[in-house]
PDB file of C-alpha atoms in Angstrom:
ATOM      1  CA  MET A  25     -27.207  47.100 -48.513  1.00 71.00           C
ATOM      2  CA  GLY A  26     -28.593  50.552 -48.919  1.00 88.00           C
ATOM      3  CA  ARG A  27     -27.722  53.482 -46.558  1.00 95.00           C
ATOM      4  CA  THR A  28     -30.301  55.867 -45.188  1.00 97.00           C
ATOM      5  CA  ILE A  29     -29.194  59.246 -44.162  1.00 98.00           C
ATOM      6  CA  ALA A  30     -31.285  62.131 -42.519  1.00 98.00           C
ATOM      7  CA  ILE A  31     -30.408  65.646 -43.018  1.00 97.00           C
ATOM      8  CA  ALA A  32     -31.548  67.396 -39.887  1.00 95.00           C
ATOM      9  CA  ASN A  33     -31.263  70.644 -37.992  1.00 92.00           C
ATOM     10  CA  GLN A  34     -34.267  72.375 -36.274  1.00 88.00           C
ATOM     11  CA  LYS A  35     -32.988  75.661 -37.119  1.00 86.00           C
ATOM     12  CA  GLY A  36     -34.153  76.971 -40.428  1.00 86.00           C
ATOM     13  CA  GLY A  37     -31.653  78.515 -43.197  1.00 86.00           C
ATOM     14  CA  VAL A  38     -28.640  76.283 -42.452  1.00 91.00           C
ATOM     15  CA  GLY A  39     -28.595  74.810 -46.034  1.00 91.00           C
ATOM     16  CA  LYS A  40     -30.326  71.728 -45.177  1.00 95.00           C
ATOM     17  CA  THR A  41     -32.431  71.392 -48.306  1.00 96.00           C
ATOM     18  CA  THR A  42     -29.599  72.685 -50.431  1.00 96.00           C
ATOM     19  CA  THR A  43     -27.366  69.802 -49.003  1.00 97.00           C
ATOM     20  CA  THR A  44     -30.006  67.322 -49.436  1.00 98.00           C
ATOM     21  CA  VAL A  45     -30.508  68.121 -53.205  1.00 97.00           C
ATOM     22  CA  ASN A  46     -27.122  68.630 -54.006  1.00 97.00           C
ATOM     23  CA  LEU A  47     -25.621  65.701 -52.062  1.00 98.00           C
ATOM     24  CA  ALA A  48     -28.216  63.395 -53.728  1.00 98.00           C
ATOM     25  CA  ALA A  49     -27.204  64.859 -57.275  1.00 97.00           C
ATOM     26  CA  SER A  50     -23.618  64.312 -56.392  1.00 98.00           C
ATOM     27  CA  LEU A  51     -23.993  60.733 -55.498  1.00 98.00           C
ATOM     28  CA  GLY A  52     -26.145  60.367 -58.588  1.00 97.00           C
ATOM     29  CA  ALA A  53     -23.314  61.821 -60.708  1.00 97.00           C
ATOM     30  CA  LEU A  54     -20.940  59.399 -59.061  1.00 97.00           C
ATOM     31  CA  GLU A  55     -23.112  56.510 -60.454  1.00 96.00           C
ATOM     32  CA  LYS A  56     -24.859  55.691 -57.028  1.00 97.00           C
ATOM     33  CA  LYS A  57     -28.731  54.885 -57.217  1.00 97.00           C
ATOM     34  CA  VAL A  58     -30.187  57.564 -54.831  1.00 98.00           C
ATOM     35  CA  LEU A  59     -33.531  58.149 -53.527  1.00 98.00           C
ATOM     36  CA  LEU A  60     -34.575  61.623 -51.866  1.00 98.00           C
ATOM     37  CA  ILE A  61     -37.445  61.583 -49.429  1.00 98.00           C
ATOM     38  CA  ASP A  62     -38.867  65.089 -48.924  1.00 98.00           C
ATOM     39  CA  SER A  63     -40.139  65.265 -45.299  1.00 97.00           C
ATOM     40  CA  ASP A  64     -40.422  68.959 -45.116  1.00 96.00           C
ATOM     41  CA  PRO A  65     -43.869  70.290 -45.852  1.00 95.00           C
ATOM     42  CA  GLN A  66     -42.275  73.312 -47.416  1.00 94.00           C
ATOM     43  CA  ALA A  67     -41.414  70.889 -50.205  1.00 96.00           C
ATOM     44  CA  ASN A  68     -38.351  72.902 -51.345  1.00 96.00           C
ATOM     45  CA  ALA A  69     -36.359  69.831 -52.226  1.00 97.00           C
ATOM     46  CA  SER A  70     -39.281  68.631 -54.301  1.00 97.00           C
ATOM     47  CA  SER A  71     -39.404  71.587 -56.337  1.00 95.00           C
ATOM     48  CA  GLY A  72     -35.641  71.966 -56.383  1.00 95.00           C
ATOM     49  CA  LEU A  73     -35.504  68.789 -58.400  1.00 96.00           C
ATOM     50  CA  GLY A  74     -38.104  69.556 -60.890  1.00 95.00           C
ATOM     51  CA  VAL A  75     -41.334  68.144 -59.328  1.00 95.00           C
ATOM     52  CA  ASP A  76     -44.555  69.997 -59.757  1.00 94.00           C
ATOM     53  CA  VAL A  77     -45.624  69.975 -56.222  1.00 93.00           C
ATOM     54  CA  ASP A  78     -49.024  71.700 -56.905  1.00 93.00           C
ATOM     55  CA  ASN A  79     -50.121  68.662 -58.834  1.00 93.00           C
ATOM     56  CA  LEU A  80     -48.753  65.925 -56.702  1.00 93.00           C
ATOM     57  CA  LYS A  81     -50.892  63.087 -56.266  1.00 93.00           C
ATOM     58  CA  LEU A  82     -48.833  60.498 -54.028  1.00 96.00           C
ATOM     59  CA  GLY A  83     -45.783  61.674 -51.840  1.00 96.00           C
ATOM     60  CA  THR A  84     -44.557  61.553 -48.442  1.00 96.00           C
ATOM     61  CA  TYR A  85     -47.831  62.533 -46.695  1.00 95.00           C
ATOM     62  CA  GLN A  86     -49.476  59.344 -48.186  1.00 95.00           C
ATOM     63  CA  LEU A  87     -46.414  57.211 -47.393  1.00 95.00           C
ATOM     64  CA  LEU A  88     -46.361  58.291 -43.880  1.00 94.00           C
ATOM     65  CA  GLU A  89     -50.120  57.393 -43.552  1.00 90.00           C
ATOM     66  CA  HIS A  90     -49.527  54.107 -45.140  1.00 89.00           C
ATOM     67  CA  ASN A  91     -52.272  55.018 -47.874  1.00 91.00           C
ATOM     68  CA  CYS A  92     -49.723  53.993 -50.758  1.00 94.00           C
ATOM     69  CA  THR A  93     -46.555  51.856 -51.325  1.00 95.00           C
ATOM     70  CA  PRO A  94     -43.193  53.404 -51.652  1.00 96.00           C
ATOM     71  CA  PHE A  95     -43.137  52.006 -55.293  1.00 96.00           C
ATOM     72  CA  GLU A  96     -46.322  54.143 -56.040  1.00 97.00           C
ATOM     73  CA  ALA A  97     -44.799  57.365 -54.505  1.00 97.00           C
ATOM     74  CA  ILE A  98     -41.556  57.322 -56.151  1.00 97.00           C
ATOM     75  CA  GLU A  99     -40.961  59.377 -59.316  1.00 96.00           C
ATOM     76  CA  LYS A 100     -38.002  60.385 -61.379  1.00 96.00           C
ATOM     77  CA  SER A 101     -36.197  63.581 -60.315  1.00 95.00           C
ATOM     78  CA  SER A 102     -34.347  66.066 -62.695  1.00 94.00           C
ATOM     79  CA  ALA A 103     -31.061  64.716 -61.550  1.00 95.00           C
ATOM     80  CA  PRO A 104     -29.541  61.589 -63.234  1.00 95.00           C
ATOM     81  CA  ASN A 105     -29.801  58.322 -60.805  1.00 97.00           C
ATOM     82  CA  VAL A 106     -31.708  60.421 -58.365  1.00 97.00           C
ATOM     83  CA  ASP A 107     -35.481  59.196 -57.544  1.00 98.00           C
ATOM     84  CA  ILE A 108     -37.722  61.346 -55.284  1.00 98.00           C
ATOM     85  CA  ILE A 109     -40.603  60.750 -52.912  1.00 98.00           C
ATOM     86  CA  ALA A 110     -41.766  64.372 -52.938  1.00 97.00           C
ATOM     87  CA  ALA A 111     -43.751  66.494 -50.203  1.00 96.00           C
ATOM     88  CA  HIS A 112     -46.655  68.640 -50.416  1.00 93.00           C
ATOM     89  CA  ILE A 113     -47.831  71.356 -47.920  1.00 91.00           C
ATOM     90  CA  ASP A 114     -50.590  68.739 -46.777  1.00 90.00           C
ATOM     91  CA  LEU A 115     -47.515  67.088 -44.941  1.00 92.00           C
ATOM     92  CA  VAL A 116     -48.252  69.650 -42.194  1.00 91.00           C
ATOM     93  CA  ALA A 117     -51.305  67.589 -41.178  1.00 92.00           C
ATOM     94  CA  VAL A 118     -49.082  64.588 -40.410  1.00 90.00           C
ATOM     95  CA  GLU A 119     -47.793  65.462 -36.905  1.00 86.00           C
ATOM     96  CA  ILE A 120     -51.567  65.779 -35.785  1.00 89.00           C
ATOM     97  CA  GLU A 121     -52.991  62.814 -37.570  1.00 92.00           C
ATOM     98  CA  LEU A 122     -50.403  60.468 -36.383  1.00 88.00           C
ATOM     99  CA  VAL A 123     -50.422  61.580 -32.827  1.00 85.00           C
ATOM    100  CA  ASN A 124     -52.811  58.995 -31.563  1.00 87.00           C
ATOM    101  CA  ILE A 125     -51.519  56.017 -33.703  1.00 89.00           C
ATOM    102  CA  GLU A 126     -49.504  53.334 -32.127  1.00 90.00           C
ATOM    103  CA  ASN A 127     -45.833  53.210 -32.931  1.00 92.00           C
ATOM    104  CA  ARG A 128     -46.177  56.529 -34.856  1.00 93.00           C
ATOM    105  CA  GLU A 129     -42.291  57.031 -34.688  1.00 94.00           C
ATOM    106  CA  TYR A 130     -41.871  54.043 -36.816  1.00 95.00           C
ATOM    107  CA  MET A 131     -44.256  54.816 -39.637  1.00 95.00           C
ATOM    108  CA  LEU A 132     -41.595  55.901 -42.075  1.00 96.00           C
ATOM    109  CA  ARG A 133     -39.251  53.146 -41.262  1.00 96.00           C
ATOM    110  CA  LYS A 134     -41.971  50.618 -41.867  1.00 96.00           C
ATOM    111  CA  ALA A 135     -42.737  52.155 -45.177  1.00 95.00           C
ATOM    112  CA  LEU A 136     -39.444  51.976 -46.447  1.00 96.00           C
ATOM    113  CA  GLU A 137     -38.468  48.443 -45.667  1.00 94.00           C
ATOM    114  CA  PRO A 138     -39.562  47.153 -49.188  1.00 94.00           C
ATOM    115  CA  ILE A 139     -37.074  49.432 -51.135  1.00 96.00           C
ATOM    116  CA  LYS A 140     -34.212  50.166 -48.644  1.00 93.00           C
ATOM    117  CA  ASN A 141     -31.885  47.735 -50.481  1.00 92.00           C
ATOM    118  CA  LEU A 142     -32.919  49.029 -54.088  1.00 96.00           C
ATOM    119  CA  TYR A 143     -30.744  52.119 -53.592  1.00 97.00           C
ATOM    120  CA  ASP A 144     -27.361  52.811 -52.511  1.00 97.00           C
ATOM    121  CA  TYR A 145     -28.401  55.884 -50.655  1.00 98.00           C
ATOM    122  CA  ILE A 146     -31.698  57.152 -49.174  1.00 98.00           C
ATOM    123  CA  LEU A 147     -31.516  60.868 -48.140  1.00 98.00           C
ATOM    124  CA  ILE A 148     -34.280  62.311 -46.098  1.00 98.00           C
ATOM    125  CA  ASP A 149     -34.691  66.234 -46.119  1.00 97.00           C
ATOM    126  CA  CYS A 150     -36.163  66.914 -42.604  1.00 96.00           C
ATOM    127  CA  ALA A 151     -38.425  69.702 -41.471  1.00 93.00           C
ATOM    128  CA  PRO A 152     -36.835  72.547 -39.490  1.00 91.00           C
ATOM    129  CA  SER A 153     -38.401  71.262 -36.118  1.00 88.00           C
ATOM    130  CA  LEU A 154     -37.895  68.419 -33.766  1.00 86.00           C
ATOM    131  CA  GLY A 155     -41.534  67.263 -34.219  1.00 89.00           C
ATOM    132  CA  LEU A 156     -42.822  63.848 -35.321  1.00 93.00           C
ATOM    133  CA  LEU A 157     -41.682  64.228 -38.791  1.00 94.00           C
ATOM    134  CA  THR A 158     -38.077  64.562 -37.974  1.00 94.00           C
ATOM    135  CA  LEU A 159     -38.495  61.929 -35.261  1.00 94.00           C
ATOM    136  CA  ASN A 160     -39.676  59.546 -38.024  1.00 96.00           C
ATOM    137  CA  ALA A 161     -36.802  60.465 -40.132  1.00 97.00           C
ATOM    138  CA  LEU A 162     -34.237  59.715 -37.442  1.00 96.00           C
ATOM    139  CA  THR A 163     -35.965  56.620 -36.409  1.00 96.00           C
ATOM    140  CA  ALA A 164     -35.710  55.439 -40.194  1.00 97.00           C
ATOM    141  CA  ALA A 165     -32.255  56.541 -40.726  1.00 97.00           C
ATOM    142  CA  ASP A 166     -28.624  54.689 -40.373  1.00 97.00           C
ATOM    143  CA  ALA A 167     -27.035  58.089 -39.926  1.00 97.00           C
ATOM    144  CA  VAL A 168     -27.628  61.790 -39.708  1.00 97.00           C
ATOM    145  CA  ILE A 169     -25.827  64.751 -41.291  1.00 97.00           C
ATOM    146  CA  ILE A 170     -26.151  68.146 -39.329  1.00 96.00           C
ATOM    147  CA  PRO A 171     -25.695  71.233 -41.481  1.00 96.00           C
ATOM    148  CA  ILE A 172     -24.189  74.104 -39.235  1.00 93.00           C
ATOM    149  CA  GLN A 173     -24.075  77.616 -41.072  1.00 92.00           C
ATOM    150  CA  CYS A 174     -20.936  79.600 -40.359  1.00 90.00           C
ATOM    151  CA  GLU A 175     -22.657  82.486 -38.820  1.00 86.00           C
ATOM    152  CA  TYR A 176     -23.063  83.854 -34.997  1.00 81.00           C
ATOM    153  CA  PHE A 177     -25.642  81.737 -33.915  1.00 82.00           C
ATOM    154  CA  ALA A 178     -24.319  78.589 -35.465  1.00 80.00           C
ATOM    155  CA  LEU A 179     -24.012  76.356 -32.281  1.00 80.00           C
ATOM    156  CA  GLU A 180     -27.216  77.672 -30.842  1.00 80.00           C
ATOM    157  CA  GLY A 181     -29.687  74.886 -30.817  1.00 79.00           C
ATOM    158  CA  LEU A 182     -27.029  72.195 -31.565  1.00 86.00           C
ATOM    159  CA  GLY A 183     -26.950  70.695 -28.159  1.00 84.00           C
ATOM    160  CA  LYS A 184     -30.619  70.240 -28.192  1.00 85.00           C
ATOM    161  CA  LEU A 185     -30.381  68.276 -31.553  1.00 88.00           C
ATOM    162  CA  LEU A 186     -27.639  66.122 -30.365  1.00 91.00           C
ATOM    163  CA  ASN A 187     -29.859  65.377 -27.179  1.00 90.00           C
ATOM    164  CA  THR A 188     -32.804  64.391 -29.440  1.00 89.00           C
ATOM    165  CA  VAL A 189     -30.389  62.094 -31.579  1.00 92.00           C
ATOM    166  CA  LYS A 190     -29.214  60.586 -28.183  1.00 94.00           C
ATOM    167  CA  SER A 191     -32.732  60.112 -27.039  1.00 93.00           C
ATOM    168  CA  VAL A 192     -33.728  58.394 -30.459  1.00 93.00           C
ATOM    169  CA  GLN A 193     -30.632  56.198 -30.213  1.00 95.00           C
ATOM    170  CA  LYS A 194     -31.672  55.179 -26.653  1.00 95.00           C
ATOM    171  CA  VAL A 195     -35.325  54.420 -27.406  1.00 94.00           C
ATOM    172  CA  HIS A 196     -36.080  54.157 -30.990  1.00 94.00           C
ATOM    173  CA  ASN A 197     -33.087  53.423 -33.101  1.00 95.00           C
ATOM    174  CA  SER A 198     -29.825  52.189 -31.546  1.00 95.00           C
ATOM    175  CA  HIS A 199     -27.939  52.055 -34.760  1.00 94.00           C
ATOM    176  CA  LEU A 200     -28.431  55.637 -35.577  1.00 96.00           C
ATOM    177  CA  ASP A 201     -24.828  57.303 -36.121  1.00 95.00           C
ATOM    178  CA  ILE A 202     -23.778  60.848 -36.684  1.00 95.00           C
ATOM    179  CA  GLU A 203     -22.429  60.935 -40.118  1.00 95.00           C
ATOM    180  CA  GLY A 204     -20.974  64.259 -39.694  1.00 95.00           C
ATOM    181  CA  LEU A 205     -21.328  68.022 -38.783  1.00 96.00           C
ATOM    182  CA  LEU A 206     -21.198  69.912 -42.055  1.00 97.00           C
ATOM    183  CA  LEU A 207     -20.073  73.583 -42.369  1.00 95.00           C
ATOM    184  CA  THR A 208     -22.284  75.582 -44.702  1.00 95.00           C
ATOM    185  CA  MET A 209     -22.375  79.205 -46.156  1.00 93.00           C
ATOM    186  CA  TYR A 210     -18.723  79.737 -45.527  1.00 93.00           C
ATOM    187  CA  ASP A 211     -17.358  83.006 -46.655  1.00 91.00           C
ATOM    188  CA  SER A 212     -13.363  83.080 -46.283  1.00 88.00           C
ATOM    189  CA  ARG A 213     -13.471  86.775 -46.192  1.00 90.00           C
ATOM    190  CA  LEU A 214     -15.346  86.904 -43.012  1.00 88.00           C
ATOM    191  CA  ARG A 215     -13.384  86.745 -39.737  1.00 90.00           C
ATOM    192  CA  LEU A 216     -16.520  85.330 -38.247  1.00 89.00           C
ATOM    193  CA  SER A 217     -16.834  82.431 -40.648  1.00 91.00           C
ATOM    194  CA  ASN A 218     -13.266  81.556 -39.952  1.00 92.00           C
ATOM    195  CA  GLN A 219     -13.863  81.796 -36.192  1.00 91.00           C
ATOM    196  CA  VAL A 220     -16.944  79.379 -36.347  1.00 89.00           C
ATOM    197  CA  VAL A 221     -15.209  76.879 -38.351  1.00 92.00           C
ATOM    198  CA  GLU A 222     -12.210  76.800 -35.816  1.00 91.00           C
ATOM    199  CA  GLU A 223     -14.675  76.728 -32.971  1.00 89.00           C
ATOM    200  CA  VAL A 224     -16.713  73.861 -34.445  1.00 90.00           C
ATOM    201  CA  GLN A 225     -13.547  71.867 -35.554  1.00 91.00           C
ATOM    202  CA  ASN A 226     -12.011  72.287 -32.156  1.00 90.00           C
ATOM    203  CA  HIS A 227     -15.170  71.315 -30.329  1.00 88.00           C
ATOM    204  CA  PHE A 228     -16.214  68.275 -32.286  1.00 92.00           C
ATOM    205  CA  ASN A 229     -12.936  67.129 -34.069  1.00 88.00           C
ATOM    206  CA  GLU A 230     -13.661  63.991 -36.053  1.00 91.00           C
ATOM    207  CA  MET A 231     -17.385  64.489 -36.242  1.00 93.00           C
ATOM    208  CA  VAL A 232     -17.004  67.504 -38.638  1.00 95.00           C
ATOM    209  CA  PHE A 233     -16.727  66.895 -42.486  1.00 97.00           C
ATOM    210  CA  LYS A 234     -13.328  68.003 -44.151  1.00 96.00           C
ATOM    211  CA  THR A 235     -15.520  69.492 -46.879  1.00 97.00           C
ATOM    212  CA  ILE A 236     -16.889  72.984 -46.350  1.00 96.00           C
ATOM    213  CA  ILE A 237     -19.660  74.391 -48.337  1.00 96.00           C
ATOM    214  CA  GLN A 238     -18.825  77.952 -49.431  1.00 95.00           C
ATOM    215  CA  ARG A 239     -21.305  80.664 -50.116  1.00 92.00           C
ATOM    216  CA  ASN A 240     -21.955  80.424 -53.886  1.00 91.00           C
ATOM    217  CA  ILE A 241     -24.442  82.613 -55.961  1.00 92.00           C
ATOM    218  CA  ARG A 242     -25.137  79.654 -58.389  1.00 93.00           C
ATOM    219  CA  LEU A 243     -26.214  77.450 -55.690  1.00 93.00           C
ATOM    220  CA  GLY A 244     -28.968  79.979 -54.727  1.00 91.00           C
ATOM    221  CA  GLU A 245     -29.965  80.090 -58.379  1.00 94.00           C
ATOM    222  CA  ALA A 246     -30.250  76.405 -59.300  1.00 94.00           C
ATOM    223  CA  PRO A 247     -33.502  75.642 -57.466  1.00 93.00           C
ATOM    224  CA  SER A 248     -35.497  78.491 -59.403  1.00 92.00           C
ATOM    225  CA  TYR A 249     -34.807  76.301 -62.312  1.00 94.00           C
ATOM    226  CA  GLY A 250     -35.708  72.859 -60.667  1.00 94.00           C
ATOM    227  CA  GLU A 251     -32.203  71.605 -61.014  1.00 95.00           C
ATOM    228  CA  SER A 252     -29.373  70.574 -58.800  1.00 95.00           C
ATOM    229  CA  ILE A 253     -26.126  72.578 -58.961  1.00 96.00           C
ATOM    230  CA  ILE A 254     -24.662  69.605 -60.913  1.00 95.00           C
ATOM    231  CA  ASN A 255     -27.068  69.946 -63.572  1.00 94.00           C
ATOM    232  CA  TYR A 256     -27.254  73.960 -63.238  1.00 95.00           C
ATOM    233  CA  ASP A 257     -23.488  74.672 -63.286  1.00 95.00           C
ATOM    234  CA  VAL A 258     -21.113  71.742 -62.702  1.00 95.00           C
ATOM    235  CA  ASN A 259     -18.094  73.990 -62.874  1.00 95.00           C
ATOM    236  CA  SER A 260     -19.219  76.174 -60.056  1.00 95.00           C
ATOM    237  CA  LYS A 261     -17.745  76.285 -56.666  1.00 95.00           C
ATOM    238  CA  GLY A 262     -21.094  74.835 -55.206  1.00 94.00           C
ATOM    239  CA  ALA A 263     -20.763  71.835 -57.582  1.00 97.00           C
ATOM    240  CA  SER A 264     -17.032  71.018 -56.561  1.00 97.00           C
ATOM    241  CA  ASN A 265     -17.965  71.465 -52.774  1.00 97.00           C
ATOM    242  CA  TYR A 266     -21.024  68.965 -52.945  1.00 98.00           C
ATOM    243  CA  LEU A 267     -19.049  66.525 -55.199  1.00 98.00           C
ATOM    244  CA  SER A 268     -16.220  66.424 -52.633  1.00 97.00           C
ATOM    245  CA  LEU A 269     -18.827  65.807 -49.689  1.00 98.00           C
ATOM    246  CA  ALA A 270     -20.179  63.048 -51.866  1.00 98.00           C
ATOM    247  CA  GLN A 271     -16.741  61.434 -52.236  1.00 97.00           C
ATOM    248  CA  GLU A 272     -15.967  62.033 -48.559  1.00 96.00           C
ATOM    249  CA  ILE A 273     -19.178  60.056 -47.676  1.00 96.00           C
ATOM    250  CA  LEU A 274     -18.278  57.431 -50.077  1.00 96.00           C
ATOM    251  CA  SER A 275     -14.908  56.620 -48.682  1.00 92.00           C
ATOM    252  CA  LYS A 276     -16.000  57.071 -45.250  1.00 86.00           C
ATOM    253  CA  ASP A 277     -18.659  54.233 -45.903  1.00 81.00           C
ATOM    254  CA  GLY A 278     -15.898  52.190 -47.794  1.00 76.00           C
ATOM    255  CA  LYS A 279     -18.294  52.532 -51.154  1.00 71.00           C
TER     256      LYS A 279
END
């Protein structure tokens, strides 16, 4: 049975897309079959895995509108064992277009039904908001990973996101779990980074992944080549961090 994980945080710049792309590539490198769904109109996960987003014919927008099947929207990415349903800026319109549609929160879940068991993991890169796109992702997911950057405002907005997860559990998806909180952009030389790690670990205990994603120049460079960190520089700190995260998730899921 495939497992669907949304990567969500309504704050921008917390390493959400970086995590989705590189976790997908790491799971692929560990010989799992992965589908990445780009549900962010910025489409950075799509371009970060080699998709020409300007010439995209079918993607998340058409899938959510139920204008195509998932089979038609899937394409190969630049990472081994990773397929992608890509996004385009036109995804912005979905929030308005679906607003009067019945069961609008279930559009993605329904669309994914035919392919859910064809993959070991389906990862959804969410938009940095708590709108209808993120709600669709959380309703379709089995679990959510929440990236938190090791910076001053790290915990700001986290309560709001956890409340959203709670209300999704109550109303739309009682099976939704929190897979874990992921600390990102960690710099061991900064006292603030260490304080944030300590605060998050003390506050959320078992909910926090043991793996911490460190600041890494190579991680920042990889997307401009349309590649994951695994393809771009497998010996980098960024690659070893994300491979470690993938292994932690596999052992958590007993896979």
